[in-house]
PDB file of N, CA and C in Angstrom:
ATOM      1  N   MET B 531     245.949 117.912  63.054  1.00  0.00           N
ATOM      2  CA  MET B 531     246.843 118.584  63.987  1.00  0.00           C
ATOM      3  C   MET B 531     246.931 120.057  63.594  1.00  0.00           C
ATOM      4  N   SER B 532     246.812 120.927  64.569  1.00  0.00           N
ATOM      5  CA  SER B 532     246.813 122.360  64.286  1.00  0.00           C
ATOM      6  C   SER B 532     248.155 122.981  64.650  1.00  0.00           C
ATOM      7  N   PHE B 533     248.315 124.228  64.231  1.00  0.00           N
ATOM      8  CA  PHE B 533     249.545 124.958  64.543  1.00  0.00           C
ATOM      9  C   PHE B 533     249.751 125.057  66.042  1.00  0.00           C
ATOM     10  N   GLY B 534     248.680 125.270  66.792  1.00  0.00           N
ATOM     11  CA  GLY B 534     248.788 125.397  68.242  1.00  0.00           C
ATOM     12  C   GLY B 534     249.320 124.151  68.912  1.00  0.00           C
ATOM     13  N   GLU B 535     249.068 123.008  68.313  1.00  0.00           N
ATOM     14  CA  GLU B 535     249.540 121.744  68.882  1.00  0.00           C
ATOM     15  C   GLU B 535     250.956 121.411  68.440  1.00  0.00           C
ATOM     16  N   GLU B 536     251.362 121.930  67.301  1.00  0.00           N
ATOM     17  CA  GLU B 536     252.656 121.557  66.730  1.00  0.00           C
ATOM     18  C   GLU B 536     253.272 122.773  66.049  1.00  0.00           C
ATOM     19  N   LYS B 537     254.076 123.521  66.783  1.00  0.00           N
ATOM     20  CA  LYS B 537     254.642 124.751  66.237  1.00  0.00           C
ATOM     21  C   LYS B 537     255.827 124.495  65.309  1.00  0.00           C
ATOM     22  N   LYS B 538     256.537 123.408  65.534  1.00  0.00           N
ATOM     23  CA  LYS B 538     257.660 123.053  64.671  1.00  0.00           C
ATOM     24  C   LYS B 538     257.393 121.683  64.078  1.00  0.00           C
ATOM     25  N   LEU B 539     257.764 121.525  62.832  1.00  0.00           N
ATOM     26  CA  LEU B 539     257.500 120.279  62.128  1.00  0.00           C
ATOM     27  C   LEU B 539     258.731 119.398  62.061  1.00  0.00           C
ATOM     28  N   GLU B 540     258.513 118.114  62.262  1.00  0.00           N
ATOM     29  CA  GLU B 540     259.564 117.152  61.957  1.00  0.00           C
ATOM     30  C   GLU B 540     259.528 116.931  60.453  1.00  0.00           C
ATOM     31  N   PHE B 541     260.633 116.471  59.902  1.00  0.00           N
ATOM     32  CA  PHE B 541     260.738 116.323  58.451  1.00  0.00           C
ATOM     33  C   PHE B 541     259.632 115.437  57.883  1.00  0.00           C
ATOM     34  N   GLY B 542     259.391 114.297  58.502  1.00  0.00           N
ATOM     35  CA  GLY B 542     258.373 113.373  58.006  1.00  0.00           C
ATOM     36  C   GLY B 542     256.986 113.985  57.997  1.00  0.00           C
ATOM     37  N   ARG B 543     256.674 114.718  59.032  1.00  0.00           N
ATOM     38  CA  ARG B 543     255.363 115.375  59.128  1.00  0.00           C
ATOM     39  C   ARG B 543     255.230 116.454  58.060  1.00  0.00           C
ATOM     40  N   LYS B 544     256.324 117.178  57.817  1.00  0.00           N
ATOM     41  CA  LYS B 544     256.321 118.221  56.789  1.00  0.00           C
ATOM     42  C   LYS B 544     256.068 117.609  55.407  1.00  0.00           C
ATOM     43  N   VAL B 545     256.743 116.510  55.112  1.00  0.00           N
ATOM     44  CA  VAL B 545     256.568 115.835  53.821  1.00  0.00           C
ATOM     45  C   VAL B 545     255.139 115.316  53.693  1.00  0.00           C
ATOM     46  N   HIS B 546     254.618 114.743  54.771  1.00  0.00           N
ATOM     47  CA  HIS B 546     253.249 114.217  54.757  1.00  0.00           C
ATOM     48  C   HIS B 546     252.236 115.337  54.508  1.00  0.00           C
ATOM     49  N   LEU B 547     252.367 116.443  55.213  1.00  0.00           N
ATOM     50  CA  LEU B 547     251.460 117.580  55.020  1.00  0.00           C
ATOM     51  C   LEU B 547     251.557 118.140  53.602  1.00  0.00           C
ATOM     52  N   ALA B 548     252.775 118.240  53.099  1.00  0.00           N
ATOM     53  CA  ALA B 548     252.971 118.763  51.747  1.00  0.00           C
ATOM     54  C   ALA B 548     252.266 117.877  50.726  1.00  0.00           C
ATOM     55  N   ALA B 549     252.416 116.569  50.868  1.00  0.00           N
ATOM     56  CA  ALA B 549     251.762 115.642  49.944  1.00  0.00           C
ATOM     57  C   ALA B 549     250.245 115.739  50.071  1.00  0.00           C
ATOM     58  N   GLU B 550     249.768 115.842  51.290  1.00  0.00           N
ATOM     59  CA  GLU B 550     248.329 115.927  51.548  1.00  0.00           C
ATOM     60  C   GLU B 550     247.724 117.197  50.949  1.00  0.00           C
ATOM     61  N   LEU B 551     248.486 118.286  50.982  1.00  0.00           N
ATOM     62  CA  LEU B 551     247.988 119.579  50.506  1.00  0.00           C
ATOM     63  C   LEU B 551     248.364 119.883  49.055  1.00  0.00           C
ATOM     64  N   GLY B 552     249.190 119.034  48.471  1.00  0.00           N
ATOM     65  CA  GLY B 552     249.632 119.279  47.102  1.00  0.00           C
ATOM     66  C   GLY B 552     250.628 120.420  47.002  1.00  0.00           C
ATOM     67  N   LEU B 553     251.436 120.589  48.035  1.00  0.00           N
ATOM     68  CA  LEU B 553     252.440 121.655  48.075  1.00  0.00           C
ATOM     69  C   LEU B 553     253.831 121.047  48.167  1.00  0.00           C
ATOM     70  N   HIS B 554     254.831 121.885  47.975  1.00  0.00           N
ATOM     71  CA  HIS B 554     256.207 121.460  48.199  1.00  0.00           C
ATOM     72  C   HIS B 554     256.489 121.523  49.702  1.00  0.00           C
ATOM     73  N   PRO B 555     257.342 120.628  50.209  1.00  0.00           N
ATOM     74  CA  PRO B 555     257.680 120.672  51.640  1.00  0.00           C
ATOM     75  C   PRO B 555     258.204 122.041  52.083  1.00  0.00           C
ATOM     76  N   LYS B 556     258.932 122.722  51.212  1.00  0.00           N
ATOM     77  CA  LYS B 556     259.464 124.050  51.552  1.00  0.00           C
ATOM     78  C   LYS B 556     258.322 125.041  51.798  1.00  0.00           C
ATOM     79  N   GLN B 557     257.239 124.938  51.019  1.00  0.00           N
ATOM     80  CA  GLN B 557     256.097 125.832  51.213  1.00  0.00           C
ATOM     81  C   GLN B 557     255.459 125.606  52.582  1.00  0.00           C
ATOM     82  N   VAL B 558     255.366 124.345  52.976  1.00  0.00           N
ATOM     83  CA  VAL B 558     254.799 124.018  54.289  1.00  0.00           C
ATOM     84  C   VAL B 558     255.711 124.566  55.383  1.00  0.00           C
ATOM     85  N   ALA B 559     257.024 124.387  55.203  1.00  0.00           N
ATOM     86  CA  ALA B 559     257.983 124.883  56.196  1.00  0.00           C
ATOM     87  C   ALA B 559     257.897 126.401  56.323  1.00  0.00           C
ATOM     88  N   VAL B 560     257.784 127.099  55.204  1.00  0.00           N
ATOM     89  CA  VAL B 560     257.698 128.564  55.225  1.00  0.00           C
ATOM     90  C   VAL B 560     256.401 129.007  55.891  1.00  0.00           C
ATOM     91  N   TRP B 561     255.302 128.285  55.628  1.00  0.00           N
ATOM     92  CA  TRP B 561     254.030 128.630  56.269  1.00  0.00           C
ATOM     93  C   TRP B 561     254.174 128.557  57.783  1.00  0.00           C
ATOM     94  N   PHE B 562     254.766 127.460  58.271  1.00  0.00           N
ATOM     95  CA  PHE B 562     254.950 127.315  59.714  1.00  0.00           C
ATOM     96  C   PHE B 562     255.887 128.388  60.254  1.00  0.00           C
ATOM     97  N   GLN B 563     256.920 128.720  59.503  1.00  0.00           N
ATOM     98  CA  GLN B 563     257.856 129.768  59.935  1.00  0.00           C
ATOM     99  C   GLN B 563     257.127 131.109  60.046  1.00  0.00           C
ATOM    100  N   ASN B 564     256.333 131.441  59.043  1.00  0.00           N
ATOM    101  CA  ASN B 564     255.574 132.697  59.080  1.00  0.00           C
ATOM    102  C   ASN B 564     254.565 132.698  60.220  1.00  0.00           C
ATOM    103  N   ARG B 565     253.941 131.572  60.431  1.00  0.00           N
ATOM    104  CA  ARG B 565     252.938 131.469  61.499  1.00  0.00           C
ATOM    105  C   ARG B 565     253.595 131.645  62.871  1.00  0.00           C
ATOM    106  N   ARG B 566     254.785 131.050  63.058  1.00  0.00           N
ATOM    107  CA  ARG B 566     255.516 131.230  64.323  1.00  0.00           C
ATOM    108  C   ARG B 566     255.855 132.701  64.539  1.00  0.00           C
ATOM    109  N   ALA B 567     256.270 133.376  63.468  1.00  0.00           N
ATOM    110  CA  ALA B 567     256.617 134.802  63.577  1.00  0.00           C
ATOM    111  C   ALA B 567     255.389 135.626  63.963  1.00  0.00           C
ATOM    112  N   ARG B 568     254.238 135.359  63.333  1.00  0.00           N
ATOM    113  CA  ARG B 568     253.012 136.083  63.684  1.00  0.00           C
ATOM    114  C   ARG B 568     252.600 135.791  65.121  1.00  0.00           C
ATOM    115  N   HIS B 569     252.735 134.531  65.523  1.00  0.00           N
ATOM    116  CA  HIS B 569     252.372 134.135  66.885  1.00  0.00           C
ATOM    117  C   HIS B 569     253.242 134.880  67.901  1.00  0.00           C
ATOM    118  N   LYS B 570     254.539 134.929  67.631  1.00  0.00           N
ATOM    119  CA  LYS B 570     255.459 135.620  68.539  1.00  0.00           C
ATOM    120  C   LYS B 570     255.133 137.114  68.590  1.00  0.00           C
ATOM    121  N   SER B 571     254.845 137.690  67.437  1.00  0.00           N
ATOM    122  CA  SER B 571     254.507 139.111  67.378  1.00  0.00           C
ATOM    123  C   SER B 571     253.262 139.413  68.207  1.00  0.00           C
ATOM    124  N   LYS B 572     252.258 138.559  68.116  1.00  0.00           N
ATOM    125  CA  LYS B 572     251.035 138.764  68.898  1.00  0.00           C
ATOM    126  C   LYS B 572     251.301 138.604  70.390  1.00  0.00           C
ATOM    127  N   GLN B 573     252.185 137.674  70.755  1.00  0.00           N
ATOM    128  CA  GLN B 573     252.533 137.507  72.167  1.00  0.00           C
ATOM    129  C   GLN B 573     253.240 138.750  72.694  1.00  0.00           C
ATOM    130  N   VAL B 574     254.155 139.293  71.912  1.00  0.00           N
ATOM    131  CA  VAL B 574     254.883 140.499  72.316  1.00  0.00           C
ATOM    132  C   VAL B 574     253.909 141.668  72.454  1.00  0.00           C
ATOM    133  N   GLU B 575     252.986 141.792  71.509  1.00  0.00           N
ATOM    134  CA  GLU B 575     252.003 142.871  71.573  1.00  0.00           C
ATOM    135  C   GLU B 575     251.119 142.741  72.814  1.00  0.00           C
ATOM    136  N   ALA B 576     250.689 141.524  73.124  1.00  0.00           N
ATOM    137  CA  ALA B 576     249.850 141.305  74.305  1.00  0.00           C
ATOM    138  C   ALA B 576     250.617 141.650  75.583  1.00  0.00           C
ATOM    139  N   ALA B 577     251.887 141.254  75.647  1.00  0.00           N
ATOM    140  CA  ALA B 577     252.705 141.568  76.819  1.00  0.00           C
ATOM    141  C   ALA B 577     252.884 143.081  76.948  1.00  0.00           C
ATOM    142  N   TYR B 578     253.099 143.753  75.821  1.00  0.00           N
ATOM    143  CA  TYR B 578     253.248 145.210  75.836  1.00  0.00           C
ATOM    144  C   TYR B 578     251.981 145.882  76.365  1.00  0.00           C
ATOM    145  N   LEU B 579     250.834 145.457  75.863  1.00  0.00           N
ATOM    146  CA  LEU B 579     249.576 146.068  76.297  1.00  0.00           C
ATOM    147  C   LEU B 579     249.337 145.850  77.788  1.00  0.00           C
ATOM    148  N   LYS B 580     249.694 144.671  78.269  1.00  0.00           N
ATOM    149  CA  LYS B 580     249.536 144.385  79.697  1.00  0.00           C
ATOM    150  C   LYS B 580     250.458 145.284  80.528  1.00  0.00           C
ATOM    151  N   LEU B 581     251.708 145.393  80.111  1.00  0.00           N
ATOM    152  CA  LEU B 581     252.657 146.246  80.836  1.00  0.00           C
ATOM    153  C   LEU B 581     252.248 147.716  80.769  1.00  0.00           C
ATOM    154  N   LYS B 582     251.733 148.140  79.615  1.00  0.00           N
ATOM    155  CA  LYS B 582     251.284 149.528  79.474  1.00  0.00           C
ATOM    156  C   LYS B 582     250.129 149.814  80.427  1.00  0.00           C
ATOM    157  N   ALA B 583     249.210 148.871  80.555  1.00  0.00           N
ATOM    158  CA  ALA B 583     248.080 149.060  81.471  1.00  0.00           C
ATOM    159  C   ALA B 583     248.569 149.166  82.910  1.00  0.00           C
ATOM    160  N   VAL B 584     249.518 148.324  83.282  1.00  0.00           N
ATOM    161  CA  VAL B 584     250.079 148.381  84.636  1.00  0.00           C
ATOM    162  C   VAL B 584     250.796 149.712  84.843  1.00  0.00           C
ATOM    163  N   HIS B 585     251.556 150.135  83.843  1.00  0.00           N
ATOM    164  CA  HIS B 585     252.272 151.408  83.940  1.00  0.00           C
ATOM    165  C   HIS B 585     251.296 152.574  84.094  1.00  0.00           C
ATOM    166  N   ASP B 586     250.262 152.588  83.261  1.00  0.00           N
ATOM    167  CA  ASP B 586     249.277 153.673  83.332  1.00  0.00           C
ATOM    168  C   ASP B 586     248.604 153.717  84.706  1.00  0.00           C
ATOM    169  N   ALA B 587     248.264 152.549  85.235  1.00  0.00           N
ATOM    170  CA  ALA B 587     247.638 152.491  86.561  1.00  0.00           C
ATOM    171  C   ALA B 587     248.605 152.995  87.630  1.00  0.00           C
ATOM    172  N   THR B 588     249.876 152.673  87.484  1.00  0.00           N
ATOM    173  CA  THR B 588     250.883 153.122  88.444  1.00  0.00           C
ATOM    174  C   THR B 588     251.046 154.639  88.388  1.00  0.00           C
ATOM    175  N   VAL B 589     251.044 155.194  87.195  1.00  0.00           N
ATOM    176  CA  VAL B 589     251.166 156.650  87.045  1.00  0.00           C
ATOM    177  C   VAL B 589     249.966 157.347  87.686  1.00  0.00           C
ATOM    178  N   ILE B 590     248.775 156.821  87.461  1.00  0.00           N
ATOM    179  CA  ILE B 590     247.567 157.407  88.063  1.00  0.00           C
ATOM    180  C   ILE B 590     247.642 157.329  89.585  1.00  0.00           C
ATOM    181  N   GLU B 591     248.053 156.186  90.100  1.00  0.00           N
ATOM    182  CA  GLU B 591     248.179 156.019  91.553  1.00  0.00           C
ATOM    183  C   GLU B 591     249.208 156.998  92.113  1.00  0.00           C
ATOM    184  N   LYS B 592     250.313 157.177  91.402  1.00  0.00           N
ATOM    185  CA  LYS B 592     251.351 158.126  91.834  1.00  0.00           C
ATOM    186  C   LYS B 592     250.776 159.539  91.916  1.00  0.00           C
ATOM    187  N   CYS B 593     250.014 159.932  90.914  1.00  0.00           N
ATOM    188  CA  CYS B 593     249.396 161.270  90.917  1.00  0.00           C
ATOM    189  C   CYS B 593     248.452 161.432  92.103  1.00  0.00           C
ATOM    190  N   HIS B 594     247.646 160.404  92.374  1.00  0.00           N
ATOM    191  CA  HIS B 594     246.734 160.463  93.519  1.00  0.00           C
ATOM    192  C   HIS B 594     247.510 160.611  94.827  1.00  0.00           C
ATOM    193  N   LEU B 595     248.578 159.855  94.974  1.00  0.00           N
ATOM    194  CA  LEU B 595     249.381 159.926  96.197  1.00  0.00           C
ATOM    195  C   LEU B 595     250.049 161.291  96.340  1.00  0.00           C
ATOM    196  N   GLU B 596     250.533 161.839  95.226  1.00  0.00           N
ATOM    197  CA  GLU B 596     251.148 163.164  95.281  1.00  0.00           C
ATOM    198  C   GLU B 596     250.118 164.222  95.673  1.00  0.00           C
ATOM    199  N   ASN B 597     248.913 164.111  95.132  1.00  0.00           N
ATOM    200  CA  ASN B 597     247.848 165.063  95.479  1.00  0.00           C
ATOM    201  C   ASN B 597     247.476 164.958  96.950  1.00  0.00           C
ATOM    202  N   GLU B 598     247.418 163.752  97.472  1.00  0.00           N
ATOM    203  CA  GLU B 598     247.104 163.557  98.895  1.00  0.00           C
ATOM    204  C   GLU B 598     248.196 164.148  99.773  1.00  0.00           C
ATOM    205  N   ALA B 599     249.447 163.994  99.357  1.00  0.00           N
ATOM    206  CA  ALA B 599     250.568 164.495 100.149  1.00  0.00           C
ATOM    207  C   ALA B 599     250.591 166.024 100.169  1.00  0.00           C
ATOM    208  N   CYS B 600     250.115 166.638  99.110  1.00  0.00           N
ATOM    209  CA  CYS B 600     250.132 168.103  99.015  1.00  0.00           C
ATOM    210  C   CYS B 600     248.965 168.744  99.750  1.00  0.00           C
ATOM    211  N   THR B 601     247.934 167.995 100.066  1.00  0.00           N
ATOM    212  CA  THR B 601     246.764 168.604 100.723  1.00  0.00           C
ATOM    213  C   THR B 601     246.755 168.354 102.203  1.00  0.00           C
TER     214      THR B 601
END
């Protein structure tokens, strides 16, 4: 099971993964917490880039329309 399939762990799954990996359950929990934070950060960045592209296109279109209106 990958992070993409299971973003939050149930206690039993966390204990099972910890035993399987030779880690403490807290380490597994922290890994998932950090991974969720990185995932959210990447989603926010992607949304920002998309909005910036739309904004830039809108500004360019506005300039074209203003130039047409002046001529």
